[in-house]
C-alpha atoms as a PDB file:
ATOM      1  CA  UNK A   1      20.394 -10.232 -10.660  1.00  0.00           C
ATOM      2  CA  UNK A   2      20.165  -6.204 -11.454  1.00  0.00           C
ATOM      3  CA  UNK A   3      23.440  -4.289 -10.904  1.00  0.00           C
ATOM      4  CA  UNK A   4      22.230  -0.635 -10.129  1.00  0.00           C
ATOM      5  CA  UNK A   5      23.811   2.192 -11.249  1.00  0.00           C
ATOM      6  CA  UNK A   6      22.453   5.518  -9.810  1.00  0.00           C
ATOM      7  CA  UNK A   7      22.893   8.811 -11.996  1.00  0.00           C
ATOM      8  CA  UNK A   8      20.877  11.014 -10.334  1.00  0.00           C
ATOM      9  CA  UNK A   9      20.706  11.696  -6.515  1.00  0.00           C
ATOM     10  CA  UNK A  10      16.782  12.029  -6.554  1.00  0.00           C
ATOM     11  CA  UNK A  11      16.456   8.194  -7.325  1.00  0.00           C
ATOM     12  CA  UNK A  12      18.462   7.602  -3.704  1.00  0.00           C
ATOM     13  CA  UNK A  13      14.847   8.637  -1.916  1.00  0.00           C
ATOM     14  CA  UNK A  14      13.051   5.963  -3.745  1.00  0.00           C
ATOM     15  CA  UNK A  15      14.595   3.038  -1.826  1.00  0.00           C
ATOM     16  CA  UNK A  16      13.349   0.524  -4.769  1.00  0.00           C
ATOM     17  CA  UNK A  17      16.455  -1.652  -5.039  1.00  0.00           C
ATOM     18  CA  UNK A  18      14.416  -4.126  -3.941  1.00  0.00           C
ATOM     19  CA  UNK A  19      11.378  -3.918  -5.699  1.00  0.00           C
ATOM     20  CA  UNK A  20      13.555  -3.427  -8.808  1.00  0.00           C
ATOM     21  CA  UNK A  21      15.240  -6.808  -7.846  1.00  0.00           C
ATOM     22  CA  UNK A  22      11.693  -8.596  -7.582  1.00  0.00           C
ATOM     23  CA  UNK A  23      10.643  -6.743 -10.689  1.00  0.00           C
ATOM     24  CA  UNK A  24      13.081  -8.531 -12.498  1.00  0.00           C
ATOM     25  CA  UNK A  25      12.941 -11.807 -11.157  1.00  0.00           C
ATOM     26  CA  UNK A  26       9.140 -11.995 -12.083  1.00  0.00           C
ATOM     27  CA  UNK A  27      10.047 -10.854 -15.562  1.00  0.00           C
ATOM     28  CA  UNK A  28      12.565 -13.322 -15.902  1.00  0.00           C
ATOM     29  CA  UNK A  29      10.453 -16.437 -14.597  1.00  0.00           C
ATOM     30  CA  UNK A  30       7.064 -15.454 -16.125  1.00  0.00           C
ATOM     31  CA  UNK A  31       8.827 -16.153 -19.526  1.00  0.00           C
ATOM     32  CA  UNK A  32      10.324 -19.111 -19.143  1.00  0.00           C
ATOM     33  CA  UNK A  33      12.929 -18.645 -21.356  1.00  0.00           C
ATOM     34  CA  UNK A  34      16.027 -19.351 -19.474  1.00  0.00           C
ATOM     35  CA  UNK A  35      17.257 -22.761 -18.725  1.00  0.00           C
ATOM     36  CA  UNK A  36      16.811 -24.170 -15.249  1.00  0.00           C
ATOM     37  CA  UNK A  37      20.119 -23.516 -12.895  1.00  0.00           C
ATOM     38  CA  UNK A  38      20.804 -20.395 -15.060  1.00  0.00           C
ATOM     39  CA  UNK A  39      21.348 -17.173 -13.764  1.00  0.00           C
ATOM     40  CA  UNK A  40      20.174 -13.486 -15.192  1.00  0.00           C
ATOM     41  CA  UNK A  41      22.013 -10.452 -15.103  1.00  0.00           C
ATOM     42  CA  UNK A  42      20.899  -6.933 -15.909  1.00  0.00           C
ATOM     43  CA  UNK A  43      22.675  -3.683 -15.604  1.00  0.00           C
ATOM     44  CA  UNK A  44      20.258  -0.745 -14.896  1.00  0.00           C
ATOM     45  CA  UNK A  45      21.204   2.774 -14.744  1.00  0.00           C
ATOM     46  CA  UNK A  46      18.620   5.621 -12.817  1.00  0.00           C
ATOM     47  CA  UNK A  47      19.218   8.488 -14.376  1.00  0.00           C
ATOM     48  CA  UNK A  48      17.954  11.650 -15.512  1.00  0.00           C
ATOM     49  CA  UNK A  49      15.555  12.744 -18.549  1.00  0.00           C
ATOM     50  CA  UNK A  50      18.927  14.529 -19.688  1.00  0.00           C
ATOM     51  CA  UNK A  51      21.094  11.379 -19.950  1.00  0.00           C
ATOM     52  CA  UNK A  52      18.249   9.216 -21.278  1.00  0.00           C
ATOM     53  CA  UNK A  53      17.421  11.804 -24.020  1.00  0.00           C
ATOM     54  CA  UNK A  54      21.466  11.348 -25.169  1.00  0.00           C
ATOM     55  CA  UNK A  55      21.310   8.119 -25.182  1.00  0.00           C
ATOM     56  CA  UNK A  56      17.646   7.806 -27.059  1.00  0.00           C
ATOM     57  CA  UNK A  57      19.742  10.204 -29.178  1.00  0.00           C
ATOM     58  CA  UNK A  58      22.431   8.021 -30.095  1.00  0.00           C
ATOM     59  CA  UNK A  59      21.174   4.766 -30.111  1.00  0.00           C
ATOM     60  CA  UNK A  60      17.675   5.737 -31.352  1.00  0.00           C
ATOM     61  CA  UNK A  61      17.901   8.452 -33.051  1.00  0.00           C
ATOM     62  CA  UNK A  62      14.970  10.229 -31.230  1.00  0.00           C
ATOM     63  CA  UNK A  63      16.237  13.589 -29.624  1.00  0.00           C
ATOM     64  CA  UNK A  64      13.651  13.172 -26.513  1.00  0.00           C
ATOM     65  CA  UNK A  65      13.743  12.172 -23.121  1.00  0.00           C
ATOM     66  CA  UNK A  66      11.524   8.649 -22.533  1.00  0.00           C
ATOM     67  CA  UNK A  67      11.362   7.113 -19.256  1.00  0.00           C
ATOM     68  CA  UNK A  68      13.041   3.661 -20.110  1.00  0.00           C
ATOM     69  CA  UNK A  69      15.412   2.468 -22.767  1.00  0.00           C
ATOM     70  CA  UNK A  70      16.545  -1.733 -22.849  1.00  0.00           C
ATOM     71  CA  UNK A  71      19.884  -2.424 -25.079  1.00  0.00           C
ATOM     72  CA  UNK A  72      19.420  -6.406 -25.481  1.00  0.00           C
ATOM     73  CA  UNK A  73      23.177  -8.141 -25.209  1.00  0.00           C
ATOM     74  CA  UNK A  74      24.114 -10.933 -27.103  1.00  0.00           C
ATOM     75  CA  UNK A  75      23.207 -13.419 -24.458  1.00  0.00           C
ATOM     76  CA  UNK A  76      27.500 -12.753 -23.034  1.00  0.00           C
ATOM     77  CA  UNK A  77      28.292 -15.699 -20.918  1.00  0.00           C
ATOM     78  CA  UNK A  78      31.196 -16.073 -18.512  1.00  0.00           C
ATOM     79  CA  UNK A  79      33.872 -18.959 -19.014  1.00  0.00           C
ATOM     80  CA  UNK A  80      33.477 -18.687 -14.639  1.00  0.00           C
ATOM     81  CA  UNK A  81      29.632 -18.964 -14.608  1.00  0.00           C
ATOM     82  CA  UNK A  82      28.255 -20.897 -17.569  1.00  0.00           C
ATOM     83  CA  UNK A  83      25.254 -20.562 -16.336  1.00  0.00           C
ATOM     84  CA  UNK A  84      24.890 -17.324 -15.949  1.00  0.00           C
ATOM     85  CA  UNK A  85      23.869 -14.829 -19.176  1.00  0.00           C
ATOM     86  CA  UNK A  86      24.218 -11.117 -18.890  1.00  0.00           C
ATOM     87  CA  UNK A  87      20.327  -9.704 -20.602  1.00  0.00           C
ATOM     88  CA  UNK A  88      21.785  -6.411 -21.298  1.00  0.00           C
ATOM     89  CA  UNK A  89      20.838  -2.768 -20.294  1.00  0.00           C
ATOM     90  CA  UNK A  90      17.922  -0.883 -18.960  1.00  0.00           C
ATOM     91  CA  UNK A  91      18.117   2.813 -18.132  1.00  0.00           C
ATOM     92  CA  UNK A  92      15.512   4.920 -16.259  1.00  0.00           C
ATOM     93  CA  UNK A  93      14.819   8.294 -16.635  1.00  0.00           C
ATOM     94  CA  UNK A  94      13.388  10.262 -13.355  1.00  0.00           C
ATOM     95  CA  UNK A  95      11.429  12.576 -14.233  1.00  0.00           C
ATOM     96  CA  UNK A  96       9.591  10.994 -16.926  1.00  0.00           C
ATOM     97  CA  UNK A  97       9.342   8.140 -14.757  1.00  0.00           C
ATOM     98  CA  UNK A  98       7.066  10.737 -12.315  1.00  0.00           C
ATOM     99  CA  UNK A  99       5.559  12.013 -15.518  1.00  0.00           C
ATOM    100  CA  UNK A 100       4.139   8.736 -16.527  1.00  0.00           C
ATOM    101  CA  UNK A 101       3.146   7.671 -12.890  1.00  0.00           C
ATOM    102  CA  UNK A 102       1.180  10.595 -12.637  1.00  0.00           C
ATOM    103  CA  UNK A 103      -0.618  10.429 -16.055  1.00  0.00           C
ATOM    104  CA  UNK A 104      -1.184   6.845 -14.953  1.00  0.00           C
ATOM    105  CA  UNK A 105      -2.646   7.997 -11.385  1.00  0.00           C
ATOM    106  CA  UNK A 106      -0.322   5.427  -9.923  1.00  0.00           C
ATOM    107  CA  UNK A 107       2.790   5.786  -7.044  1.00  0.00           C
ATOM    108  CA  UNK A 108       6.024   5.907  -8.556  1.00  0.00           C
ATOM    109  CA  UNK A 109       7.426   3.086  -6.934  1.00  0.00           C
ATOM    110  CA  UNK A 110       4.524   0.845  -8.232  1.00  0.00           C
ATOM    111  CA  UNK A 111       5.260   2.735 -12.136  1.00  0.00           C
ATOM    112  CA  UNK A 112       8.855   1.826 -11.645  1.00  0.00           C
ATOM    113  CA  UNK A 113       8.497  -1.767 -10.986  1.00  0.00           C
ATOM    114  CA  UNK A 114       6.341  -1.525 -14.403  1.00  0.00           C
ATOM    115  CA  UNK A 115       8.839  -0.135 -15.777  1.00  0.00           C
ATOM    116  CA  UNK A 116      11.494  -2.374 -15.285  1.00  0.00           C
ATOM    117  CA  UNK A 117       9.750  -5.373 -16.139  1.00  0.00           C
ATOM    118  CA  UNK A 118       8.597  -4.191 -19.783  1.00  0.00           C
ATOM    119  CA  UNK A 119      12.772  -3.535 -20.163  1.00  0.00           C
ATOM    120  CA  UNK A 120      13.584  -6.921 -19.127  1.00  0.00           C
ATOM    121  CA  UNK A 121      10.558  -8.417 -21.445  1.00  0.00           C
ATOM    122  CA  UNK A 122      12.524  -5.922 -23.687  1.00  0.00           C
ATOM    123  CA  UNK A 123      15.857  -7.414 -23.337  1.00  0.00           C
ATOM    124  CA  UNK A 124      14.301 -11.277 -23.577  1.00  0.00           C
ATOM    125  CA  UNK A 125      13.365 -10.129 -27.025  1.00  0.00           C
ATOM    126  CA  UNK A 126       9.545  -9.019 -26.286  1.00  0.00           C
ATOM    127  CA  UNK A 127       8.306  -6.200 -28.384  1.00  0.00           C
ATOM    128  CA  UNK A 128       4.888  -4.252 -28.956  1.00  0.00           C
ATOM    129  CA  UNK A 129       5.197  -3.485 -32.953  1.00  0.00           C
ATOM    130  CA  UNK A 130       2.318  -5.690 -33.595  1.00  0.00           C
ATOM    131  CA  UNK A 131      -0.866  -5.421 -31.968  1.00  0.00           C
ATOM    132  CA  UNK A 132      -0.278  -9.565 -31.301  1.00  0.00           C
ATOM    133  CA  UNK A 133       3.641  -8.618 -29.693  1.00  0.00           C
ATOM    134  CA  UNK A 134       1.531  -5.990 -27.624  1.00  0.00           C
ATOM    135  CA  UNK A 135      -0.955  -8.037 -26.336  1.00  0.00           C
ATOM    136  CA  UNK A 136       1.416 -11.013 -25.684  1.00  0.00           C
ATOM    137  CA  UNK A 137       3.712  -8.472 -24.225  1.00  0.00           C
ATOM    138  CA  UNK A 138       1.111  -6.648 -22.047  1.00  0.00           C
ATOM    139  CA  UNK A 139      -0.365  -9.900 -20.982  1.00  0.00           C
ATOM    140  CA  UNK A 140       3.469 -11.078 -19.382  1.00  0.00           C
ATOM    141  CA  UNK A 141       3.750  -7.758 -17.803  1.00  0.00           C
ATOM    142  CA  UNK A 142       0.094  -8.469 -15.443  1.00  0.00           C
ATOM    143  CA  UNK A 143       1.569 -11.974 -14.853  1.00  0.00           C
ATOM    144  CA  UNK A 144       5.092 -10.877 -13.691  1.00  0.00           C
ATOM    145  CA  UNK A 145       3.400  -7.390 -11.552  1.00  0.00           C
ATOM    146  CA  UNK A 146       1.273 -10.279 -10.213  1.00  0.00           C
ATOM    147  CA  UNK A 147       4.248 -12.104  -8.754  1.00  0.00           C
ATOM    148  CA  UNK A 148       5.510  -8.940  -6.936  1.00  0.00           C
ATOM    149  CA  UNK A 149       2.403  -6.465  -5.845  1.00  0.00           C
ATOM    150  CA  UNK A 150      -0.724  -6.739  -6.537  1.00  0.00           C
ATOM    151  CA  UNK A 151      -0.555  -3.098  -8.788  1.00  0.00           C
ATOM    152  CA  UNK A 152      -1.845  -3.712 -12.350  1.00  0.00           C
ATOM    153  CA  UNK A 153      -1.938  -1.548 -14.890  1.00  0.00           C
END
């Protein structure tokens, strides 16, 4: 499902492929937005506050580091695999991924696998502009953490 992309050597000690695998499958399902039989890709690059604060940059215009970014696709489908859609991007930045885990008082791996599913809710079209997106939003990220650990933020 998630194609991984590492940027930065300190992600290699994390050994969360799989937990970043299970964090998007839960995202996926808790919606219930894609058709049975289909398939969900994501591309997700760990990288560094340095590269996440270019591209915040460019596609945000914000010139800070954040600790994840989600570029939605245009639901891209494959003449090979109809069934399979391509979500889009997440990126990860590493140290404000430890940043945040800390001011949460939670492990890293356990902030990642946050992380990751509010960018997929992200790239499914879930936002937290409204105080209704933001509970609706926060209430599918317990649901999907409850499918892979029992951490809840």
């Amino acid at each position: 499902m998630a194609v991984i992309h590492v940027d930065d050597s300190r992600w290699d000690s994390m050994n969360c492929a799989e937990r970043i695998q299970s964090a998007c499958h839960a995202a996926v399902t808790v919606t219930s937005l894609l058709p049975q039989n289909s398939c969900a890709h994501i591309s997700l690059l760990l990288c560094n506050d340095a590269r996440i604060r270019g591209l915040n940059r460019q596609f945000r215009r914000k010139d800070r580091p954040t600790d994840v970014l989600s570029f939605p696709s245009d639901g891209f489908r494959t003449p090979d695999h109809p069934n399979d859609l391509f979500l889009g991007d997440i990126a990860l930045a590493f140290e404000s991924c430890r940043r945040g885990a800390s001011e949460a008082s939670v492990s890293l791996a356990d902030h990642i696998e946050h992380l990751v599913i509010h960018g997929c809710l992200h790239l499914l079209g879930f936002d937290h502009d409204t105080e209704e997106n933001f509970r609706k939003m926060s209430y599918l990220e317990t649901v999907a953490l409850a499918k892979t650990r029992t951490y809840v933020p």
